[in-house]
Coordinates of C-alpha atoms in Angstrom, one line a residue:
Chain A
M1 CA 0.0 0.0 0.0
D2 CA 2.8 2.3 1.0
E3 CA 4.6 1.7 -2.2
L4 CA 1.5 2.6 -4.2
N5 CA 1.0 5.9 -2.3
Q6 CA 4.6 6.8 -2.8
S7 CA 4.5 6.2 -6.5
F8 CA 1.4 8.3 -6.7
E9 CA 3.1 11.1 -4.8
S10 CA 6.0 11.2 -7.0
K11 CA 3.9 12.0 -10.0
P12 CA 1.7 15.0 -9.3
T13 CA -0.1 16.5 -12.3
A14 CA 1.6 19.3 -14.2
L15 CA -0.9 21.8 -13.0
F16 CA 0.0 21.2 -9.4
R17 CA 3.7 21.0 -9.8
R18 CA 3.8 24.6 -10.7
K19 CA 2.0 25.8 -7.5
K20 CA 4.9 25.3 -5.2
K21 CA 3.3 27.3 -2.3
V22 CA 0.7 24.7 -1.5
P23 CA 1.9 22.3 1.2
Q24 CA 2.6 18.7 0.3
A25 CA -0.4 17.1 2.1
F26 CA -2.8 19.5 0.5
D27 CA -1.3 18.7 -2.8
R28 CA -2.2 15.1 -2.4
L29 CA -5.7 15.8 -1.3
L30 CA -6.5 18.2 -4.1
A31 CA -4.8 16.2 -6.9
P32 CA -7.4 14.3 -9.0
S33 CA -7.5 10.7 -8.0
A34 CA -7.1 7.8 -10.5
E35 CA -10.8 7.4 -10.5
T36 CA -11.4 11.0 -11.4
R37 CA -9.0 10.8 -14.2
Q38 CA -10.7 7.6 -15.4
E39 CA -14.0 9.4 -15.4
W40 CA -12.6 12.3 -17.4
G41 CA -11.2 9.9 -19.9
G42 CA -14.5 8.1 -20.2
K43 CA -16.3 11.4 -20.6
L44 CA -13.9 12.5 -23.3
V45 CA -14.2 9.2 -25.3
S46 CA -18.0 9.2 -25.1
C47 CA -18.1 12.9 -26.1
L48 CA -16.0 12.2 -29.1
A49 CA -18.1 9.2 -30.0
I50 CA -21.3 11.3 -29.7
L51 CA -19.7 14.0 -31.8
L52 CA -18.8 11.5 -34.5
I53 CA -22.2 9.9 -34.6
G54 CA -24.0 13.2 -34.5
G55 CA -21.7 14.5 -37.3
L56 CA -22.4 11.5 -39.4
V57 CA -26.1 11.8 -39.0
L58 CA -26.1 15.5 -39.7
T59 CA -24.0 15.0 -42.8
L60 CA -26.3 12.3 -44.0
F61 CA -29.3 14.5 -43.5
A62 CA -27.7 17.5 -45.2
F63 CA -26.7 15.3 -48.1
L64 CA -30.1 13.7 -48.5
I65 CA -32.0 17.0 -48.2
N66 CA -29.6 18.7 -50.6
K67 CA -30.0 15.9 -53.1
G68 CA -33.7 15.3 -52.5
L69 CA -34.6 19.0 -53.1
A70 CA -32.6 19.3 -56.3
L71 CA -35.6 18.1 -58.3
F72 CA -37.7 21.0 -57.1
T73 CA -35.0 23.7 -56.9
T74 CA -32.6 22.9 -59.8
N75 CA -35.0 21.1 -62.1
K76 CA -38.0 23.2 -61.2
F77 CA -40.3 20.2 -60.9
S78 CA -43.4 21.1 -58.9
L79 CA -43.6 19.6 -55.5
G80 CA -47.4 19.3 -55.7
E81 CA -47.1 17.3 -58.9
F82 CA -44.5 15.1 -57.3
L83 CA -46.8 14.2 -54.4
T84 CA -50.1 14.0 -56.2
S85 CA -49.5 12.8 -59.8
T86 CA -49.8 9.1 -60.5
D87 CA -47.6 9.1 -63.6
W88 CA -44.1 7.8 -62.9
R89 CA -42.2 7.5 -66.1
P90 CA -38.6 8.8 -65.7
S91 CA -37.8 8.3 -69.4
H92 CA -40.6 10.8 -70.2
H93 CA -39.8 13.1 -67.3
H94 CA -43.0 12.4 -65.4
Y95 CA -42.3 12.1 -61.8
G96 CA -45.4 11.4 -59.8
A97 CA -44.7 9.6 -56.6
L98 CA -48.3 9.0 -55.5
P99 CA -48.5 5.3 -56.6
M100 CA -45.4 4.5 -54.6
I101 CA -46.5 6.4 -51.6
T102 CA -49.9 4.6 -51.6
T103 CA -48.3 1.2 -52.1
S104 CA -45.8 1.7 -49.4
F105 CA -48.4 2.7 -46.9
A106 CA -50.9 0.0 -48.0
V107 CA -48.3 -2.7 -47.6
T108 CA -47.0 -1.5 -44.3
V109 CA -50.4 -0.9 -42.7
L110 CA -51.7 -4.3 -43.9
A111 CA -48.7 -6.2 -42.6
G112 CA -48.8 -4.4 -39.3
V113 CA -52.5 -4.9 -38.8
L114 CA -52.2 -8.6 -39.7
A115 CA -49.2 -9.2 -37.6
L116 CA -50.2 -7.4 -34.4
P117 CA -53.0 -9.7 -33.2
L118 CA -51.0 -12.8 -34.0
A119 CA -47.9 -11.5 -32.2
L120 CA -50.0 -10.5 -29.2
V121 CA -51.8 -13.8 -29.0
S122 CA -48.6 -15.8 -29.2
A123 CA -46.8 -13.5 -26.7
I124 CA -49.7 -13.9 -24.2
A125 CA -49.7 -17.7 -24.7
I126 CA -45.9 -17.9 -24.2
T127 CA -45.7 -15.6 -21.1
E128 CA -49.0 -16.2 -19.3
L129 CA -50.4 -19.6 -20.2
L130 CA -47.7 -22.0 -21.3
P131 CA -45.1 -23.5 -18.9
N132 CA -41.8 -21.6 -18.6
W133 CA -39.8 -24.2 -20.6
V134 CA -41.8 -23.2 -23.7
Y135 CA -40.4 -19.7 -23.4
R136 CA -36.9 -21.0 -22.9
V137 CA -37.2 -23.1 -26.1
L138 CA -39.1 -20.5 -28.2
Q139 CA -37.0 -17.5 -27.3
P140 CA -33.9 -18.5 -29.2
V141 CA -36.1 -19.7 -32.1
I142 CA -37.8 -16.3 -32.4
E143 CA -34.5 -14.4 -32.1
L144 CA -33.1 -16.6 -34.9
L145 CA -36.1 -15.7 -37.1
V146 CA -35.5 -12.0 -36.3
G147 CA -32.0 -12.3 -37.6
I148 CA -32.7 -14.0 -40.9
P149 CA -31.6 -11.7 -43.8
S150 CA -34.4 -10.2 -45.8
V151 CA -33.2 -11.7 -49.0
V152 CA -34.2 -15.1 -47.6
Y153 CA -37.7 -13.9 -46.9
G154 CA -37.8 -12.4 -50.4
Y155 CA -36.7 -15.6 -52.0
V156 CA -39.3 -17.6 -50.1
G157 CA -41.8 -15.1 -51.2
L158 CA -40.7 -15.3 -54.8
T159 CA -40.6 -19.1 -55.0
V160 CA -43.4 -20.1 -52.7
I161 CA -45.8 -17.3 -51.9
V162 CA -46.0 -15.7 -55.3
P163 CA -46.7 -18.8 -57.4
Q164 CA -49.2 -20.0 -54.8
L165 CA -51.1 -16.7 -54.9
G166 CA -51.0 -16.8 -58.6
R167 CA -52.7 -20.3 -58.5
M168 CA -55.3 -19.1 -56.0
F169 CA -56.3 -15.8 -57.5
G170 CA -55.0 -16.0 -61.0
G171 CA -52.5 -13.6 -62.6
T172 CA -48.9 -13.6 -61.7
G173 CA -49.3 -13.4 -58.0
F174 CA -47.1 -10.4 -57.7
G175 CA -48.5 -7.4 -55.9
I176 CA -49.5 -5.9 -52.6
L177 CA -50.8 -9.2 -51.2
A178 CA -47.6 -11.0 -51.8
A179 CA -45.6 -8.2 -50.3
T180 CA -47.9 -8.1 -47.3
C181 CA -47.4 -11.8 -46.8
V182 CA -43.6 -11.6 -46.9
L183 CA -43.5 -8.5 -44.6
F184 CA -45.9 -10.2 -42.3
L185 CA -43.5 -13.1 -42.0
M186 CA -40.6 -10.7 -41.5
I187 CA -42.0 -8.5 -38.8
L188 CA -44.0 -11.2 -36.9
P189 CA -40.9 -12.5 -35.0
T190 CA -39.7 -8.9 -34.2
M191 CA -43.1 -7.9 -32.9
T192 CA -43.6 -11.2 -31.0
S193 CA -40.3 -11.0 -29.2
M194 CA -40.8 -7.3 -28.3
T195 CA -44.3 -8.0 -27.0
I196 CA -43.0 -10.9 -24.9
D197 CA -40.4 -8.7 -23.4
N198 CA -43.0 -6.1 -22.5
L199 CA -45.5 -8.6 -21.0
R200 CA -42.7 -10.1 -18.9
Q201 CA -41.9 -6.7 -17.6
V202 CA -45.3 -6.4 -16.0
P203 CA -44.7 -6.8 -12.2
K204 CA -45.7 -10.1 -10.7
Q205 CA -47.5 -8.3 -7.9
Y206 CA -50.1 -7.0 -10.4
R207 CA -51.0 -10.6 -11.3
L208 CA -51.0 -11.7 -7.6
A209 CA -53.2 -8.7 -6.6
S210 CA -55.6 -9.5 -9.4
A211 CA -55.7 -13.1 -8.4
G212 CA -56.2 -12.0 -4.8
L213 CA -59.3 -10.0 -5.9
G214 CA -60.7 -13.2 -7.3
A215 CA -60.2 -12.5 -11.0
T216 CA -59.9 -15.3 -13.4
R217 CA -56.8 -15.8 -15.5
W218 CA -58.5 -14.4 -18.5
Q219 CA -59.7 -11.3 -16.6
T220 CA -56.2 -10.8 -15.3
I221 CA -54.7 -11.0 -18.8
S222 CA -57.3 -8.8 -20.5
R223 CA -57.8 -6.2 -17.7
V224 CA -54.4 -6.0 -16.0
V225 CA -51.5 -7.5 -17.9
V226 CA -52.2 -6.3 -21.4
P227 CA -53.4 -2.8 -20.4
S228 CA -50.3 -2.2 -18.3
A229 CA -48.1 -3.3 -21.2
K230 CA -50.1 -1.4 -23.7
S231 CA -47.6 1.3 -24.6
G232 CA -44.9 -1.4 -25.0
I233 CA -47.1 -3.4 -27.3
L234 CA -48.0 -0.4 -29.4
T235 CA -44.2 0.4 -29.6
A236 CA -43.7 -3.1 -30.9
M237 CA -46.3 -2.6 -33.6
V238 CA -44.9 0.7 -34.7
F239 CA -41.4 -0.7 -34.7
G240 CA -42.5 -3.6 -36.8
M241 CA -44.3 -1.3 -39.2
A242 CA -41.2 1.0 -39.5
R243 CA -39.2 -2.0 -40.4
A244 CA -41.8 -3.0 -43.0
F245 CA -41.9 0.5 -44.5
G246 CA -38.2 0.6 -45.0
E247 CA -37.7 -2.9 -46.2
A248 CA -36.4 -2.9 -49.8
L249 CA -35.0 -6.2 -51.0
A250 CA -37.7 -8.7 -49.9
V251 CA -40.5 -6.4 -51.1
Q252 CA -38.8 -5.6 -54.4
M253 CA -38.7 -9.3 -55.2
V254 CA -42.4 -9.9 -54.8
I255 CA -44.2 -6.7 -55.5
G256 CA -43.7 -6.6 -59.3
N257 CA -42.3 -3.1 -59.5
A258 CA -44.8 -1.6 -61.9
A259 CA -44.9 2.0 -61.0
I260 CA -48.7 2.4 -61.5
M261 CA -51.5 3.1 -59.1
P262 CA -52.4 -0.2 -57.4
A263 CA -55.8 -1.3 -58.7
G264 CA -56.1 -4.1 -56.2
L265 CA -54.3 -6.4 -53.9
M266 CA -53.2 -8.6 -56.7
S267 CA -52.0 -6.1 -59.2
S268 CA -48.3 -5.4 -59.6
S269 CA -47.2 -2.2 -57.9
A270 CA -44.1 -0.6 -56.6
T271 CA -43.1 0.8 -53.3
L272 CA -40.8 3.8 -52.6
T273 CA -37.9 1.4 -51.8
S274 CA -38.4 -0.9 -54.7
V275 CA -38.3 2.0 -57.2
L276 CA -35.2 3.4 -55.6
T277 CA -33.3 0.1 -55.6
T278 CA -34.2 -0.8 -59.2
G279 CA -33.6 2.7 -60.5
I280 CA -30.5 4.0 -58.8
G281 CA -27.9 1.9 -60.6
N282 CA -29.3 2.8 -64.0
T283 CA -29.3 6.6 -63.7
V284 CA -26.4 9.0 -63.8
M285 CA -25.7 11.3 -60.8
G286 CA -27.1 14.8 -61.3
T287 CA -29.6 14.0 -64.0
V288 CA -33.3 14.8 -63.5
S289 CA -34.3 11.1 -63.2
N290 CA -31.5 10.6 -60.6
N291 CA -32.7 13.6 -58.6
A292 CA -36.2 12.3 -58.7
L293 CA -35.0 9.1 -57.0
W294 CA -33.2 11.1 -54.4
S295 CA -36.5 12.9 -53.7
L296 CA -38.1 9.5 -53.1
A297 CA -35.2 8.7 -50.7
L298 CA -35.8 12.0 -48.8
L299 CA -39.5 11.2 -48.6
L300 CA -38.6 7.8 -47.2
L301 CA -36.4 9.4 -44.6
L302 CA -39.1 11.8 -43.5
M303 CA -41.5 9.0 -43.2
S304 CA -39.2 7.0 -41.0
L305 CA -38.6 10.1 -38.9
A306 CA -42.4 10.3 -38.5
F307 CA -42.5 6.7 -37.4
N308 CA -39.8 7.3 -34.9
L309 CA -41.7 10.3 -33.6
V310 CA -44.8 8.3 -33.1
L311 CA -42.7 5.6 -31.4
R312 CA -41.4 8.2 -28.9
L313 CA -44.9 9.7 -28.3
I314 CA -46.3 6.2 -27.5
S315 CA -43.5 5.1 -25.3
R316 CA -43.6 8.3 -23.3
K317 CA -47.2 7.9 -22.5
G318 CA -46.5 4.5 -21.0
V319 CA -48.3 3.2 -17.9
R320 CA -45.7 1.2 -16.2
Chain B
M1 CA 11.0 -10.0 -13.9
R2 CA 7.7 -9.3 -15.6
K3 CA 9.0 -5.9 -16.8
V4 CA 12.0 -7.5 -18.4
L5 CA 9.8 -10.1 -20.2
L6 CA 7.4 -7.3 -21.4
G7 CA 10.4 -5.3 -22.6
I8 CA 11.7 -8.2 -24.6
L9 CA 8.3 -8.9 -26.1
L10 CA 7.9 -5.2 -27.0
A11 CA 11.3 -5.1 -28.6
G12 CA 10.5 -8.3 -30.5
V13 CA 7.3 -6.8 -31.9
L14 CA 9.1 -3.6 -32.9
V15 CA 11.8 -5.6 -34.7
G16 CA 9.1 -7.6 -36.5
L17 CA 7.3 -4.5 -37.6
G18 CA 10.6 -3.1 -38.8
F19 CA 11.2 -6.2 -40.9
G20 CA 7.7 -6.1 -42.3
W21 CA 8.1 -2.4 -43.2
A22 CA 11.4 -3.1 -44.9
A23 CA 9.9 -6.0 -46.8
A24 CA 6.9 -3.9 -47.9
K25 CA 9.2 -1.1 -49.1
K26 CA 11.1 -3.6 -51.3
Q27 CA 7.8 -4.6 -53.0
P28 CA 7.1 -2.8 -56.2
A29 CA 4.4 -0.2 -56.1
Q30 CA 0.9 -1.6 -56.7
S31 CA -0.9 -0.4 -59.8
K32 CA -4.6 -0.3 -58.9
V33 CA -7.4 -0.5 -61.5
T34 CA -11.0 -0.1 -60.3
V35 CA -13.8 -1.4 -62.6
V36 CA -17.3 -0.4 -61.6
G37 CA -20.6 -0.7 -63.3
S38 CA -22.7 -3.3 -65.2
T39 CA -23.7 -6.3 -63.1
A40 CA -24.0 -8.4 -66.3
L41 CA -20.3 -7.9 -67.0
Q42 CA -19.1 -8.2 -63.5
P43 CA -18.5 -11.9 -63.2
L44 CA -16.6 -11.8 -66.5
V45 CA -14.4 -9.0 -65.6
E46 CA -13.8 -10.6 -62.2
A47 CA -12.6 -13.8 -63.8
A48 CA -10.4 -11.9 -66.2
A49 CA -8.9 -9.9 -63.4
E50 CA -8.0 -13.0 -61.6
Q51 CA -6.2 -14.3 -64.6
Y52 CA -4.5 -11.0 -65.2
Q53 CA -3.2 -10.7 -61.7
Q54 CA -1.5 -14.1 -62.0
S55 CA 0.7 -12.9 -64.8
H56 CA 0.9 -9.3 -63.5
T57 CA 1.7 -9.6 -59.9
K58 CA 2.1 -5.9 -59.4
A59 CA -1.5 -5.1 -60.5
S60 CA -4.4 -5.0 -58.2
I61 CA -7.8 -5.0 -59.9
I62 CA -10.9 -4.2 -58.0
V63 CA -14.2 -5.1 -59.7
Q64 CA -17.6 -3.9 -58.4
G65 CA -21.2 -3.8 -59.7
G66 CA -23.6 -0.9 -59.2
G67 CA -25.2 -0.7 -62.6
S68 CA -24.3 0.7 -66.0
G69 CA -25.4 4.2 -65.0
T70 CA -23.3 4.2 -62.0
G71 CA -20.3 2.9 -63.9
L72 CA -20.6 5.6 -66.6
S73 CA -21.1 8.5 -64.1
Q74 CA -18.2 7.3 -61.9
V75 CA -15.7 7.1 -64.7
Q76 CA -16.9 10.4 -66.0
D77 CA -16.3 11.9 -62.5
G78 CA -12.9 10.3 -62.4
A79 CA -13.8 8.3 -59.3
V80 CA -12.9 4.9 -61.0
N81 CA -10.5 3.9 -63.8
V82 CA -13.0 1.9 -65.8
G83 CA -16.8 2.1 -66.0
S84 CA -18.5 -1.0 -67.4
S85 CA -21.7 -0.6 -69.3
D86 CA -24.2 -2.5 -71.4
I87 CA -25.1 0.5 -73.4
F88 CA -23.3 3.2 -75.4
A89 CA -22.4 6.3 -73.4
D90 CA -24.4 8.3 -76.0
Q91 CA -27.5 6.5 -74.9
Q92 CA -27.2 7.4 -71.3
D93 CA -28.7 10.6 -70.1
G94 CA -26.2 12.9 -68.4
I95 CA -23.0 11.4 -69.9
D96 CA -20.7 13.4 -72.2
H97 CA -19.3 10.6 -74.4
A98 CA -16.7 12.9 -75.8
K99 CA -14.9 12.7 -72.5
L100 CA -14.7 8.9 -72.6
Q101 CA -12.9 6.2 -74.5
D102 CA -15.0 3.2 -75.5
H103 CA -13.6 -0.3 -75.5
I104 CA -16.0 -3.1 -76.5
V105 CA -15.0 -6.4 -74.8
A106 CA -17.8 -8.7 -75.5
V107 CA -21.2 -9.1 -77.1
A108 CA -24.2 -10.4 -75.2
G109 CA -27.1 -12.1 -77.0
I110 CA -30.6 -11.4 -75.7
T111 CA -33.5 -13.8 -76.1
P112 CA -37.2 -13.5 -75.3
I113 CA -38.3 -16.2 -72.9
V114 CA -41.6 -17.7 -72.1
N115 CA -42.9 -20.4 -69.7
P116 CA -42.2 -23.9 -71.1
R117 CA -45.8 -24.9 -70.5
L118 CA -47.1 -22.0 -72.6
G119 CA -46.6 -24.0 -75.8
I120 CA -45.2 -21.1 -77.9
D121 CA -41.6 -21.2 -79.1
D122 CA -41.7 -19.0 -82.2
L123 CA -42.8 -15.4 -82.7
T124 CA -42.2 -12.8 -85.3
L125 CA -40.4 -9.5 -84.4
D126 CA -43.7 -7.7 -85.1
Q127 CA -45.6 -10.0 -82.7
L128 CA -42.9 -9.3 -80.1
R129 CA -43.4 -5.6 -80.6
Q130 CA -47.2 -5.9 -80.2
I131 CA -46.7 -7.8 -77.0
F132 CA -44.3 -5.3 -75.5
T133 CA -46.3 -2.2 -76.5
G134 CA -49.5 -3.7 -75.1
E135 CA -51.3 -4.0 -78.4
V136 CA -51.8 -7.7 -77.8
T137 CA -52.8 -8.7 -74.3
N138 CA -53.9 -12.4 -74.7
W139 CA -51.9 -15.3 -76.0
R140 CA -55.0 -16.4 -77.9
Q141 CA -54.4 -13.5 -80.3
L142 CA -51.0 -15.1 -81.2
G143 CA -52.3 -18.6 -81.6
G144 CA -51.6 -19.7 -78.1
P145 CA -53.9 -20.7 -75.2
D146 CA -56.5 -18.3 -73.8
L147 CA -54.3 -16.7 -71.2
P148 CA -53.5 -13.1 -70.5
I149 CA -50.0 -12.0 -71.4
T150 CA -47.9 -10.9 -68.4
V151 CA -45.1 -8.7 -69.7
I152 CA -42.0 -8.5 -67.5
N153 CA -39.7 -5.7 -68.4
R154 CA -36.2 -5.0 -67.1
A155 CA -35.7 -1.8 -65.1
S156 CA -36.0 1.3 -67.1
G157 CA -32.5 2.4 -68.2
S158 CA -31.0 -1.1 -67.9
G159 CA -28.7 -2.1 -70.7
T160 CA -30.5 -5.2 -71.7
R161 CA -33.8 -3.3 -71.9
V162 CA -32.3 -0.5 -74.0
A163 CA -30.8 -3.0 -76.4
F164 CA -34.1 -4.9 -76.6
E165 CA -36.3 -1.9 -77.1
Q166 CA -33.9 -0.5 -79.7
T167 CA -34.4 -3.6 -81.9
V168 CA -38.0 -4.5 -81.1
L169 CA -39.9 -1.2 -80.8
R170 CA -40.3 1.3 -83.5
S171 CA -38.8 4.7 -82.9
G172 CA -41.2 6.8 -80.8
E173 CA -43.0 3.8 -79.4
H174 CA -43.0 3.1 -75.7
A175 CA -43.1 -0.1 -73.8
V176 CA -46.3 -0.9 -71.9
N177 CA -46.1 0.1 -68.3
A178 CA -45.6 -3.3 -66.8
Q179 CA -43.7 -5.2 -64.1
E180 CA -40.1 -4.3 -63.9
Q181 CA -37.4 -6.5 -62.5
D182 CA -33.8 -5.6 -62.2
S183 CA -32.0 -8.8 -62.5
N184 CA -31.8 -11.6 -65.1
G185 CA -32.2 -14.2 -62.3
T186 CA -35.4 -12.8 -60.9
V187 CA -36.9 -12.5 -64.4
K188 CA -36.1 -16.1 -65.1
E189 CA -37.6 -17.2 -61.8
I190 CA -40.8 -15.3 -62.6
V191 CA -41.2 -16.7 -66.1
A192 CA -40.5 -20.2 -64.8
N193 CA -43.3 -19.8 -62.3
T194 CA -45.9 -17.9 -64.3
R195 CA -47.6 -19.6 -67.3
G196 CA -48.5 -16.4 -69.2
A197 CA -45.3 -14.5 -68.6
I198 CA -42.9 -13.3 -71.3
S199 CA -39.6 -11.5 -70.8
Y200 CA -36.1 -11.4 -72.1
I201 CA -32.7 -12.4 -70.7
S202 CA -29.1 -12.7 -71.7
F203 CA -28.0 -15.9 -73.3
A204 CA -25.8 -16.6 -70.3
Y205 CA -28.9 -17.1 -68.1
I206 CA -30.9 -19.6 -70.2
N207 CA -31.7 -22.9 -68.6
S208 CA -34.3 -25.6 -69.0
R209 CA -36.8 -23.9 -66.7
V210 CA -37.6 -21.3 -69.4
Q211 CA -38.3 -21.6 -73.1
P212 CA -36.3 -19.3 -75.4
V213 CA -38.4 -18.0 -78.3
K214 CA -37.3 -18.3 -81.9
L215 CA -37.8 -15.2 -84.0
S216 CA -39.4 -16.2 -87.3
G217 CA -37.6 -19.6 -87.2
V218 CA -34.2 -18.2 -86.3
T219 CA -32.8 -19.8 -83.1
P220 CA -31.0 -17.7 -80.5
T221 CA -27.4 -18.9 -80.9
A222 CA -24.1 -17.2 -80.7
A223 CA -23.4 -18.1 -84.4
N224 CA -26.6 -16.3 -85.4
V225 CA -25.7 -13.2 -83.4
T226 CA -22.3 -12.9 -85.2
T227 CA -24.1 -12.4 -88.5
N228 CA -27.0 -10.3 -87.0
Q229 CA -29.4 -13.0 -88.2
W230 CA -30.4 -12.9 -84.6
P231 CA -30.9 -9.2 -84.1
L232 CA -31.2 -9.0 -80.3
W233 CA -27.8 -8.4 -78.9
S234 CA -25.8 -5.7 -77.1
Y235 CA -22.2 -4.7 -76.8
E236 CA -20.5 -4.9 -73.4
H237 CA -18.4 -1.8 -73.0
L238 CA -15.5 -0.8 -70.8
Y239 CA -15.2 3.0 -70.7
M240 CA -12.2 4.9 -69.6
K241 CA -11.1 8.5 -69.5
R242 CA -9.6 10.1 -72.5
R243 CA -6.1 9.8 -71.0
P244 CA -5.9 6.6 -69.0
D245 CA -2.9 5.4 -67.0
A246 CA -0.8 2.5 -68.2
A247 CA -2.2 -0.1 -65.9
T248 CA -5.8 0.5 -67.0
K249 CA -4.8 0.4 -70.7
S250 CA -2.9 -2.8 -70.2
F251 CA -5.8 -4.5 -68.4
I252 CA -8.3 -3.5 -71.1
R253 CA -5.9 -4.8 -73.8
F254 CA -5.7 -8.0 -71.9
M255 CA -9.5 -8.3 -71.9
Q256 CA -9.5 -8.0 -75.7
T257 CA -6.8 -10.6 -76.3
R258 CA -7.6 -13.8 -78.1
R259 CA -6.8 -15.8 -75.0
V260 CA -9.5 -14.2 -72.9
Q261 CA -12.0 -13.9 -75.7
D262 CA -11.7 -17.5 -76.6
S263 CA -11.8 -19.0 -73.1
L264 CA -13.4 -16.8 -70.4
I265 CA -15.9 -15.0 -72.6
K266 CA -17.1 -18.1 -74.4
D267 CA -17.3 -20.1 -71.2
A268 CA -19.6 -17.4 -69.7
N269 CA -21.8 -17.7 -72.8
Y270 CA -20.9 -14.3 -74.2
I271 CA -19.8 -13.8 -77.8
S272 CA -16.2 -12.9 -78.6
I273 CA -15.7 -9.5 -80.3
H274 CA -13.4 -11.2 -82.8
D275 CA -16.2 -13.5 -84.0
M276 CA -18.5 -10.6 -84.9
K277 CA -19.0 -10.2 -88.6
V278 CA -21.2 -7.1 -88.2
A279 CA -20.9 -3.9 -86.3
R280 CA -23.6 -1.7 -84.8
T281 CA -23.5 2.1 -84.2
P282 CA -25.1 3.6 -81.1
D283 CA -28.2 4.5 -83.1
G284 CA -28.7 0.9 -84.2
Q285 CA -27.3 1.0 -87.7
I286 CA -25.8 -2.4 -88.7
S287 CA -22.9 -2.6 -91.0
E288 CA -20.3 -5.2 -92.2
R289 CA -17.5 -5.3 -89.7
S290 CA -14.2 -4.1 -91.2
R291 CA -11.3 -6.2 -90.1

């Protein structure tokens, strides 16, 4: 111990070495301890990391906004026409994004609305009704499903779902319905695992108190457990839908990519992401058709921001 | 004791690093060539780059996809040495072809494909045009079964689509607004799964799951492409800047050698530029190829 103290004494910081007037004992007391210096170091590193991330995000935003507005500022295309026209033909300089906006929303909302009840029911079953070993077995399975790359879901969609839909309803099978099915499969594990986490976070005392009042199991689940996890469940839904909205590859493989106003669930359509991914490699930076794609990208960014905002609002109102 | 050991270890690491640095300095400078663009050409250039690097150990060739448009704009901006493209620079919006040097390295044949169960294996060029402009919407009108025609186009601006439409459509005509897919593989998968579907792919992607369509009796073969009897084909270009560096020039020359043309290019089901008996201008004019 002595040795340690001595070695510490012999190395006062530069700041204190200059102040010769202060007595030795005082010096030791006022000098920053090793822990303090660790804390400073930690703060410095995290500040730098935050600056780096913040800088990257800001650059990205600035870049996208700059690129995305070029269609309206440099090329003088009207914003109103971009948002309301249904005619998307880059080769003829018609840039109406409404079909893509509609399709993106339709696909996302449909997948979210379909997936939520199923996710909720399976989460309730796993956390409240089934024995605990089911949870222990199913949890890694669900997490595995969450981690499967989207191209796999897309390929399953292309080789299994699309031909099957084609046989059932006629036509090619490509379209909003196929995309909804694929997205449903993709977001269901995410939503289920998030809902399970939220249901498990409901304190055990709630359930005990409810049982103590003579409530049945069903009453406990429907009146106590689910309401107290409500905000978490909604967050899971919005999170899943945000994932669905931004999904590019899997959707692009099954939606058909015809940039026309969707006439029904079975007609080929195109989402914002699918038009972006098919088009970006075939246009040249700086041309009008390229700028139009960047405008779609900006629109996509704004939409995901909106999703995030909704997410924040919901989780803030949480009853925990 | 531990400090001594640590010191020895540190010294050892430093000496090792020093040796490594000296060895690296002795190595000749790497000449780097980046090729970016057409995904259709990517596997071919990759294979050629591998061969090239075996005989030119100094060279390092980086091949990336991204699409013809990306390739052309990147090479125009000077971001890469070579931009690969399925279409002439003149045909791409926003590219100043005067700034670029064109090198044709291969020819890709394109064939219409239908589902094998459709029972159609021969169409005329005019029937093809009617299908892709939406004039004809049912196979019954072409002597087939009573089935709606599902047109599957390539992404607008894609090299294969530009070449296809240049030959099939009349000038001023536009393709029907239909499904668009951006890869040969997906197109093949869809046609294999949908009975009424029709699309077009590069020769390299044909397999037994799809039925290539003859045009007025002419079969889609490499030999027929070389004489333009089979009119659906496109050049595969490598574009570089007006004044390229030596390494870039040397690699492109290597791609055009007999050795690469007769082995790699034929193995990948492309057609060698040396075999072509006709030439085509950017606006689609065909002429005898001068040798």
